[in-house]
Amino acid sequence: MALNDTYDARPVQQETAVGAGVQLLLLALLGTAIGMGPAGWLTGLVFAFATWAVLSRALHRARPASFGPANRVTLGRAILVGAVTALVADSYQSSPPVTLFVGLTAVALILDGVDGKVARRTGTSTPLGARFDMEVDAFLILVLSVYVSMALGPWVLLIGGMRYAFVAAARFWPWLNAPLPPSTARKTVAAVQGVFLLVAASDLLPPPATAGVVLLALGSLVWSFGRDVAWLWRTSRVLPVLPERARVLERVGG
């Protein structure tokens, strides 16, 4: 007898649609306020559609009972990141107002510390929410890296591209997909990347100091990724030996 599937995805999917609508409204406000060009509009629209499509598909697979308060905060951050992305794309034609750019980015970074706390306090932590949060963080760092690289050079893109390079490498070396132990140092390094890049983008410091801040961000990120890759490699060398050793002990009566 076939099971009756009573899951109703409409309430959850409606929230993603509302998020896409708010994204379009914010883009319209930005376009009116600063006269955003075609590059900014196109990039913002692509971001809004891609976010809606990917998130809708992920929710369809996860089938959550509700969207959840923490995911609403993360969706709000994604909307701000979409606006920042549009401003960065538009900056190739004309520089965005620094106050507006810094303000939107700062709010997005501040909210990064909110959604996790909301999830824990409301008991709504989920793998989907954690992944959503991580992807929004990673994309914001990538966008900020692109913006800062226009002043300091393409080497800054290493900061935004490192996480994506790690994900790509994991397709060839599956041992990179193993779970990592919790680390305060890793979380701290990840958190300061956005702050350092925002300081560099704000033009508050003289050029040498700005370059030093970004170099510090890159150095700490290389150290963090290097430490994690080394741990994963050592673990991958040890774990396959354990089952084989157990079989040998069984055969010899150990």
PDB file of C-alpha atoms in Angstrom:
ATOM      1  CA  MET A   1       0.000   0.000   0.000  1.00  0.00           C
ATOM      2  CA  ALA A   2       1.418   3.387  -0.963  1.00  0.00           C
ATOM      3  CA  LEU A   3       2.117   5.781   1.850  1.00  0.00           C
ATOM      4  CA  ASN A   4       0.148   8.999   1.922  1.00  0.00           C
ATOM      5  CA  ASP A   5       2.602  11.896   1.647  1.00  0.00           C
ATOM      6  CA  THR A   6       0.993  14.754   3.544  1.00  0.00           C
ATOM      7  CA  TYR A   7       3.992  17.089   3.551  1.00  0.00           C
ATOM      8  CA  ASP A   8       2.964  20.581   2.477  1.00  0.00           C
ATOM      9  CA  ALA A   9       5.938  22.523   1.102  1.00  0.00           C
ATOM     10  CA  ARG A  10       3.987  25.677   0.294  1.00  0.00           C
ATOM     11  CA  PRO A  11       4.508  27.570   3.589  1.00  0.00           C
ATOM     12  CA  VAL A  12       8.270  27.025   3.407  1.00  0.00           C
ATOM     13  CA  GLN A  13       8.520  27.851  -0.287  1.00  0.00           C
ATOM     14  CA  GLN A  14       6.477  30.995   0.238  1.00  0.00           C
ATOM     15  CA  GLU A  15       9.164  32.333   2.551  1.00  0.00           C
ATOM     16  CA  THR A  16      11.841  31.918  -0.113  1.00  0.00           C
ATOM     17  CA  ALA A  17       9.573  33.697  -2.592  1.00  0.00           C
ATOM     18  CA  VAL A  18       9.108  36.563  -0.132  1.00  0.00           C
ATOM     19  CA  GLY A  19      12.882  36.727   0.269  1.00  0.00           C
ATOM     20  CA  ALA A  20      13.318  37.004  -3.495  1.00  0.00           C
ATOM     21  CA  GLY A  21      10.694  39.758  -3.573  1.00  0.00           C
ATOM     22  CA  VAL A  22      12.461  41.722  -0.827  1.00  0.00           C
ATOM     23  CA  GLN A  23      15.725  41.304  -2.735  1.00  0.00           C
ATOM     24  CA  LEU A  24      14.157  42.828  -5.845  1.00  0.00           C
ATOM     25  CA  LEU A  25      12.695  45.679  -3.788  1.00  0.00           C
ATOM     26  CA  LEU A  26      16.099  46.447  -2.265  1.00  0.00           C
ATOM     27  CA  LEU A  27      17.693  46.437  -5.709  1.00  0.00           C
ATOM     28  CA  ALA A  28      15.026  48.856  -6.926  1.00  0.00           C
ATOM     29  CA  LEU A  29      15.740  51.182  -4.001  1.00  0.00           C
ATOM     30  CA  LEU A  30      19.474  51.038  -4.673  1.00  0.00           C
ATOM     31  CA  GLY A  31      18.956  51.605  -8.379  1.00  0.00           C
ATOM     32  CA  THR A  32      16.843  54.675  -7.673  1.00  0.00           C
ATOM     33  CA  ALA A  33      19.181  56.058  -5.008  1.00  0.00           C
ATOM     34  CA  ILE A  34      22.518  55.726  -6.813  1.00  0.00           C
ATOM     35  CA  GLY A  35      21.529  55.248 -10.452  1.00  0.00           C
ATOM     36  CA  MET A  36      22.829  51.695 -10.625  1.00  0.00           C
ATOM     37  CA  GLY A  37      23.967  50.620 -14.079  1.00  0.00           C
ATOM     38  CA  PRO A  38      23.145  47.481 -16.118  1.00  0.00           C
ATOM     39  CA  ALA A  39      25.995  45.432 -14.598  1.00  0.00           C
ATOM     40  CA  GLY A  40      24.729  45.993 -11.077  1.00  0.00           C
ATOM     41  CA  TRP A  41      21.123  45.290 -12.020  1.00  0.00           C
ATOM     42  CA  LEU A  42      21.982  42.101 -13.907  1.00  0.00           C
ATOM     43  CA  THR A  43      24.245  40.789 -11.163  1.00  0.00           C
ATOM     44  CA  GLY A  44      21.674  41.527  -8.472  1.00  0.00           C
ATOM     45  CA  LEU A  45      18.897  39.831 -10.428  1.00  0.00           C
ATOM     46  CA  VAL A  46      21.034  36.757 -11.104  1.00  0.00           C
ATOM     47  CA  PHE A  47      21.918  36.556  -7.413  1.00  0.00           C
ATOM     48  CA  ALA A  48      18.256  36.829  -6.380  1.00  0.00           C
ATOM     49  CA  PHE A  49      17.128  34.126  -8.805  1.00  0.00           C
ATOM     50  CA  ALA A  50      20.031  31.785  -7.995  1.00  0.00           C
ATOM     51  CA  THR A  51      19.466  32.134  -4.244  1.00  0.00           C
ATOM     52  CA  TRP A  52      15.749  31.441  -4.607  1.00  0.00           C
ATOM     53  CA  ALA A  53      16.313  28.429  -6.892  1.00  0.00           C
ATOM     54  CA  VAL A  54      19.082  26.793  -4.839  1.00  0.00           C
ATOM     55  CA  LEU A  55      17.367  27.377  -1.504  1.00  0.00           C
ATOM     56  CA  SER A  56      14.017  26.131  -2.806  1.00  0.00           C
ATOM     57  CA  ARG A  57      15.624  22.943  -4.068  1.00  0.00           C
ATOM     58  CA  ALA A  58      17.451  22.380  -0.779  1.00  0.00           C
ATOM     59  CA  LEU A  59      14.239  22.877   1.196  1.00  0.00           C
ATOM     60  CA  HIS A  60      12.387  20.481  -1.086  1.00  0.00           C
ATOM     61  CA  ARG A  61      14.979  17.808  -0.314  1.00  0.00           C
ATOM     62  CA  ALA A  62      15.188  18.498   3.433  1.00  0.00           C
ATOM     63  CA  ARG A  63      11.385  18.820   3.849  1.00  0.00           C
ATOM     64  CA  PRO A  64      11.492  20.904   7.075  1.00  0.00           C
ATOM     65  CA  ALA A  65       8.311  21.436   9.069  1.00  0.00           C
ATOM     66  CA  SER A  66       8.904  25.199   8.967  1.00  0.00           C
ATOM     67  CA  PHE A  67      11.442  27.643   7.614  1.00  0.00           C
ATOM     68  CA  GLY A  68      12.552  28.583  11.117  1.00  0.00           C
ATOM     69  CA  PRO A  69      13.590  31.887  12.736  1.00  0.00           C
ATOM     70  CA  ALA A  70      17.324  31.319  12.252  1.00  0.00           C
ATOM     71  CA  ASN A  71      16.886  30.704   8.534  1.00  0.00           C
ATOM     72  CA  ARG A  72      14.910  33.945   8.317  1.00  0.00           C
ATOM     73  CA  VAL A  73      17.882  35.803   9.756  1.00  0.00           C
ATOM     74  CA  THR A  74      20.215  34.066   7.293  1.00  0.00           C
ATOM     75  CA  LEU A  75      17.847  34.882   4.441  1.00  0.00           C
ATOM     76  CA  GLY A  76      17.947  38.524   5.532  1.00  0.00           C
ATOM     77  CA  ARG A  77      21.742  38.372   5.399  1.00  0.00           C
ATOM     78  CA  ALA A  78      21.566  36.824   1.937  1.00  0.00           C
ATOM     79  CA  ILE A  79      19.414  39.734   0.770  1.00  0.00           C
ATOM     80  CA  LEU A  80      22.016  42.203   2.050  1.00  0.00           C
ATOM     81  CA  VAL A  81      24.794  40.185   0.395  1.00  0.00           C
ATOM     82  CA  GLY A  82      22.853  40.367  -2.863  1.00  0.00           C
ATOM     83  CA  ALA A  83      22.776  44.152  -2.576  1.00  0.00           C
ATOM     84  CA  VAL A  84      26.518  44.277  -1.821  1.00  0.00           C
ATOM     85  CA  THR A  85      27.165  42.012  -4.811  1.00  0.00           C
ATOM     86  CA  ALA A  86      25.219  44.355  -7.079  1.00  0.00           C
ATOM     87  CA  LEU A  87      27.190  47.344  -5.769  1.00  0.00           C
ATOM     88  CA  VAL A  88      30.500  45.584  -6.405  1.00  0.00           C
ATOM     89  CA  ALA A  89      29.463  44.704  -9.964  1.00  0.00           C
ATOM     90  CA  ASP A  90      28.364  48.290 -10.518  1.00  0.00           C
ATOM     91  CA  SER A  91      31.672  49.606  -9.129  1.00  0.00           C
ATOM     92  CA  TYR A  92      33.424  48.617 -12.355  1.00  0.00           C
ATOM     93  CA  GLN A  93      31.587  51.558 -13.915  1.00  0.00           C
ATOM     94  CA  SER A  94      31.248  53.921 -10.955  1.00  0.00           C
ATOM     95  CA  SER A  95      32.313  53.609  -7.319  1.00  0.00           C
ATOM     96  CA  PRO A  96      29.420  53.018  -4.899  1.00  0.00           C
ATOM     97  CA  PRO A  97      28.896  55.445  -1.994  1.00  0.00           C
ATOM     98  CA  VAL A  98      31.297  54.256   0.685  1.00  0.00           C
ATOM     99  CA  THR A  99      28.809  54.831   3.508  1.00  0.00           C
ATOM    100  CA  LEU A 100      26.155  52.733   1.783  1.00  0.00           C
ATOM    101  CA  PHE A 101      28.560  49.943   0.887  1.00  0.00           C
ATOM    102  CA  VAL A 102      30.093  49.786   4.362  1.00  0.00           C
ATOM    103  CA  GLY A 103      26.699  50.019   6.053  1.00  0.00           C
ATOM    104  CA  LEU A 104      25.140  47.115   4.141  1.00  0.00           C
ATOM    105  CA  THR A 105      28.235  44.964   4.583  1.00  0.00           C
ATOM    106  CA  ALA A 106      28.561  45.758   8.288  1.00  0.00           C
ATOM    107  CA  VAL A 107      24.953  44.778   8.991  1.00  0.00           C
ATOM    108  CA  ALA A 108      25.441  41.509   7.072  1.00  0.00           C
ATOM    109  CA  LEU A 109      28.557  40.740   9.120  1.00  0.00           C
ATOM    110  CA  ILE A 110      26.861  41.584  12.411  1.00  0.00           C
ATOM    111  CA  LEU A 111      23.905  39.334  11.611  1.00  0.00           C
ATOM    112  CA  ASP A 112      26.361  36.495  11.028  1.00  0.00           C
ATOM    113  CA  GLY A 113      26.628  36.202  14.793  1.00  0.00           C
ATOM    114  CA  VAL A 114      22.862  36.270  15.273  1.00  0.00           C
ATOM    115  CA  ASP A 115      21.430  33.378  13.251  1.00  0.00           C
ATOM    116  CA  GLY A 116      23.478  30.725  15.040  1.00  0.00           C
ATOM    117  CA  LYS A 117      22.409  32.006  18.452  1.00  0.00           C
ATOM    118  CA  VAL A 118      18.777  32.123  17.347  1.00  0.00           C
ATOM    119  CA  ALA A 119      18.987  28.531  16.099  1.00  0.00           C
ATOM    120  CA  ARG A 120      20.449  27.292  19.383  1.00  0.00           C
ATOM    121  CA  ARG A 121      18.046  29.207  21.633  1.00  0.00           C
ATOM    122  CA  THR A 122      14.979  28.109  19.675  1.00  0.00           C
ATOM    123  CA  GLY A 123      16.176  24.530  19.210  1.00  0.00           C
ATOM    124  CA  THR A 124      15.931  24.837  15.425  1.00  0.00           C
ATOM    125  CA  SER A 125      19.527  24.019  14.426  1.00  0.00           C
ATOM    126  CA  THR A 126      19.585  21.909  11.258  1.00  0.00           C
ATOM    127  CA  PRO A 127      22.264  20.792   8.769  1.00  0.00           C
ATOM    128  CA  LEU A 128      20.458  22.804   6.089  1.00  0.00           C
ATOM    129  CA  GLY A 129      20.529  25.959   8.212  1.00  0.00           C
ATOM    130  CA  ALA A 130      24.221  25.517   8.974  1.00  0.00           C
ATOM    131  CA  ARG A 131      25.008  24.995   5.285  1.00  0.00           C
ATOM    132  CA  PHE A 132      22.887  28.003   4.288  1.00  0.00           C
ATOM    133  CA  ASP A 133      24.729  30.156   6.821  1.00  0.00           C
ATOM    134  CA  MET A 134      28.130  28.939   5.625  1.00  0.00           C
ATOM    135  CA  GLU A 135      27.389  29.532   1.943  1.00  0.00           C
ATOM    136  CA  VAL A 136      26.175  33.090   2.578  1.00  0.00           C
ATOM    137  CA  ASP A 137      29.348  33.786   4.591  1.00  0.00           C
ATOM    138  CA  ALA A 138      31.612  32.339   1.920  1.00  0.00           C
ATOM    139  CA  PHE A 139      29.983  34.290  -0.889  1.00  0.00           C
ATOM    140  CA  LEU A 140      30.187  37.571   1.012  1.00  0.00           C
ATOM    141  CA  ILE A 141      33.918  37.019   1.574  1.00  0.00           C
ATOM    142  CA  LEU A 142      34.340  36.268  -2.124  1.00  0.00           C
ATOM    143  CA  VAL A 143      32.514  39.452  -3.133  1.00  0.00           C
ATOM    144  CA  LEU A 144      34.527  41.580  -0.707  1.00  0.00           C
ATOM    145  CA  SER A 145      37.726  40.005  -2.035  1.00  0.00           C
ATOM    146  CA  VAL A 146      36.754  40.992  -5.574  1.00  0.00           C
ATOM    147  CA  TYR A 147      36.108  44.568  -4.482  1.00  0.00           C
ATOM    148  CA  VAL A 148      39.356  44.946  -2.513  1.00  0.00           C
ATOM    149  CA  SER A 149      41.363  43.276  -5.298  1.00  0.00           C
ATOM    150  CA  MET A 150      40.532  46.185  -7.598  1.00  0.00           C
ATOM    151  CA  ALA A 151      42.733  48.378  -5.399  1.00  0.00           C
ATOM    152  CA  LEU A 152      45.351  45.941  -4.084  1.00  0.00           C
ATOM    153  CA  GLY A 153      45.676  43.409  -6.880  1.00  0.00           C
ATOM    154  CA  PRO A 154      44.413  39.935  -7.807  1.00  0.00           C
ATOM    155  CA  TRP A 155      46.268  38.220  -4.934  1.00  0.00           C
ATOM    156  CA  VAL A 156      43.412  39.300  -2.638  1.00  0.00           C
ATOM    157  CA  LEU A 157      41.146  36.869  -4.517  1.00  0.00           C
ATOM    158  CA  LEU A 158      42.967  34.046  -2.725  1.00  0.00           C
ATOM    159  CA  ILE A 159      40.963  34.943   0.386  1.00  0.00           C
ATOM    160  CA  GLY A 160      37.580  34.600  -1.293  1.00  0.00           C
ATOM    161  CA  GLY A 161      38.559  31.652  -3.454  1.00  0.00           C
ATOM    162  CA  MET A 162      40.213  29.452  -0.836  1.00  0.00           C
ATOM    163  CA  ARG A 163      37.046  27.863   0.471  1.00  0.00           C
ATOM    164  CA  TYR A 164      35.801  27.129  -3.069  1.00  0.00           C
ATOM    165  CA  ALA A 165      39.192  25.656  -3.982  1.00  0.00           C
ATOM    166  CA  PHE A 166      38.920  23.396  -0.918  1.00  0.00           C
ATOM    167  CA  VAL A 167      35.451  22.213  -2.010  1.00  0.00           C
ATOM    168  CA  ALA A 168      36.716  21.540  -5.552  1.00  0.00           C
ATOM    169  CA  ALA A 169      39.728  19.620  -4.227  1.00  0.00           C
ATOM    170  CA  ALA A 170      37.428  17.440  -2.113  1.00  0.00           C
ATOM    171  CA  ARG A 171      35.912  16.068  -5.316  1.00  0.00           C
ATOM    172  CA  PHE A 172      39.288  14.567  -6.211  1.00  0.00           C
ATOM    173  CA  TRP A 173      40.433  13.693  -2.685  1.00  0.00           C
ATOM    174  CA  PRO A 174      37.382  12.427  -0.756  1.00  0.00           C
ATOM    175  CA  TRP A 175      39.289  12.384   2.532  1.00  0.00           C
ATOM    176  CA  LEU A 176      38.882  16.169   2.584  1.00  0.00           C
ATOM    177  CA  ASN A 177      35.136  15.607   3.138  1.00  0.00           C
ATOM    178  CA  ALA A 178      35.664  14.066   6.583  1.00  0.00           C
ATOM    179  CA  PRO A 179      34.164  16.055   9.478  1.00  0.00           C
ATOM    180  CA  LEU A 180      36.528  18.338  11.351  1.00  0.00           C
ATOM    181  CA  PRO A 181      36.616  18.660  15.136  1.00  0.00           C
ATOM    182  CA  PRO A 182      35.217  21.900  16.599  1.00  0.00           C
ATOM    183  CA  SER A 183      37.786  24.682  16.704  1.00  0.00           C
ATOM    184  CA  THR A 184      37.538  28.143  18.224  1.00  0.00           C
ATOM    185  CA  ALA A 185      40.580  29.225  16.230  1.00  0.00           C
ATOM    186  CA  ARG A 186      38.904  28.230  12.956  1.00  0.00           C
ATOM    187  CA  LYS A 187      35.751  30.135  13.835  1.00  0.00           C
ATOM    188  CA  THR A 188      37.756  33.197  14.851  1.00  0.00           C
ATOM    189  CA  VAL A 189      39.788  33.223  11.642  1.00  0.00           C
ATOM    190  CA  ALA A 190      36.623  32.852   9.558  1.00  0.00           C
ATOM    191  CA  ALA A 191      34.925  35.684  11.440  1.00  0.00           C
ATOM    192  CA  VAL A 192      37.744  38.191  11.057  1.00  0.00           C
ATOM    193  CA  GLN A 193      38.048  37.756   7.291  1.00  0.00           C
ATOM    194  CA  GLY A 194      34.962  39.844   6.624  1.00  0.00           C
ATOM    195  CA  VAL A 195      35.964  42.473   9.177  1.00  0.00           C
ATOM    196  CA  PHE A 196      39.466  42.870   7.733  1.00  0.00           C
ATOM    197  CA  LEU A 197      38.178  43.042   4.170  1.00  0.00           C
ATOM    198  CA  LEU A 198      35.541  45.599   5.165  1.00  0.00           C
ATOM    199  CA  VAL A 199      38.223  47.758   6.804  1.00  0.00           C
ATOM    200  CA  ALA A 200      40.254  47.527   3.602  1.00  0.00           C
ATOM    201  CA  ALA A 201      37.228  48.408   1.464  1.00  0.00           C
ATOM    202  CA  SER A 202      36.308  51.423   3.590  1.00  0.00           C
ATOM    203  CA  ASP A 203      39.533  53.339   2.802  1.00  0.00           C
ATOM    204  CA  LEU A 204      39.921  54.277   6.457  1.00  0.00           C
ATOM    205  CA  LEU A 205      43.627  53.366   6.510  1.00  0.00           C
ATOM    206  CA  PRO A 206      46.560  54.481   4.379  1.00  0.00           C
ATOM    207  CA  PRO A 207      47.453  52.077   1.517  1.00  0.00           C
ATOM    208  CA  PRO A 208      50.385  50.336   3.296  1.00  0.00           C
ATOM    209  CA  ALA A 209      48.264  49.682   6.397  1.00  0.00           C
ATOM    210  CA  THR A 210      45.374  48.470   4.252  1.00  0.00           C
ATOM    211  CA  ALA A 211      47.650  46.007   2.474  1.00  0.00           C
ATOM    212  CA  GLY A 212      49.001  44.856   5.837  1.00  0.00           C
ATOM    213  CA  VAL A 213      45.505  44.171   7.167  1.00  0.00           C
ATOM    214  CA  VAL A 214      44.593  42.121   4.100  1.00  0.00           C
ATOM    215  CA  LEU A 215      47.899  40.223   4.253  1.00  0.00           C
ATOM    216  CA  LEU A 216      47.150  39.397   7.882  1.00  0.00           C
ATOM    217  CA  ALA A 217      43.725  38.100   6.858  1.00  0.00           C
ATOM    218  CA  LEU A 218      45.231  35.966   4.095  1.00  0.00           C
ATOM    219  CA  GLY A 219      48.003  34.628   6.317  1.00  0.00           C
ATOM    220  CA  SER A 220      45.597  33.594   9.073  1.00  0.00           C
ATOM    221  CA  LEU A 221      43.318  31.917   6.529  1.00  0.00           C
ATOM    222  CA  VAL A 222      46.195  29.970   4.959  1.00  0.00           C
ATOM    223  CA  TRP A 223      47.243  28.838   8.436  1.00  0.00           C
ATOM    224  CA  SER A 224      43.690  27.750   9.314  1.00  0.00           C
ATOM    225  CA  PHE A 225      43.111  25.827   6.088  1.00  0.00           C
ATOM    226  CA  GLY A 226      46.590  24.325   6.222  1.00  0.00           C
ATOM    227  CA  ARG A 227      46.054  23.064   9.761  1.00  0.00           C
ATOM    228  CA  ASP A 228      42.701  21.512   8.858  1.00  0.00           C
ATOM    229  CA  VAL A 229      44.045  19.859   5.685  1.00  0.00           C
ATOM    230  CA  ALA A 230      46.979  18.420   7.638  1.00  0.00           C
ATOM    231  CA  TRP A 231      44.603  17.026  10.290  1.00  0.00           C
ATOM    232  CA  LEU A 232      42.341  15.489   7.643  1.00  0.00           C
ATOM    233  CA  TRP A 233      45.326  13.923   5.858  1.00  0.00           C
ATOM    234  CA  ARG A 234      46.711  12.398   9.060  1.00  0.00           C
ATOM    235  CA  THR A 235      43.273  11.078   9.984  1.00  0.00           C
ATOM    236  CA  SER A 236      42.789   9.539   6.542  1.00  0.00           C
ATOM    237  CA  ARG A 237      46.079   7.653   6.939  1.00  0.00           C
ATOM    238  CA  VAL A 238      45.147   6.247  10.352  1.00  0.00           C
ATOM    239  CA  LEU A 239      41.464   5.320  10.071  1.00  0.00           C
ATOM    240  CA  PRO A 240      41.735   2.813   7.167  1.00  0.00           C
ATOM    241  CA  VAL A 241      44.317   0.869   9.183  1.00  0.00           C
ATOM    242  CA  LEU A 242      42.012   0.278  12.142  1.00  0.00           C
ATOM    243  CA  PRO A 243      39.480  -2.093  10.470  1.00  0.00           C
ATOM    244  CA  GLU A 244      42.311  -4.066   8.870  1.00  0.00           C
ATOM    245  CA  ARG A 245      44.079  -4.409  12.209  1.00  0.00           C
ATOM    246  CA  ALA A 246      40.852  -5.637  13.802  1.00  0.00           C
ATOM    247  CA  ARG A 247      40.490  -8.349  11.121  1.00  0.00           C
ATOM    248  CA  VAL A 248      44.075  -9.486  11.698  1.00  0.00           C
ATOM    249  CA  LEU A 249      43.485  -9.728  15.439  1.00  0.00           C
ATOM    250  CA  GLU A 250      40.361 -11.822  14.804  1.00  0.00           C
ATOM    251  CA  ARG A 251      42.300 -14.251  12.623  1.00  0.00           C
ATOM    252  CA  VAL A 252      45.070 -14.731  15.184  1.00  0.00           C
ATOM    253  CA  GLY A 253      42.687 -14.876  18.102  1.00  0.00           C
ATOM    254  CA  GLY A 254      43.789 -11.534  19.525  1.00  0.00           C
TER     255      GLY A 254
END
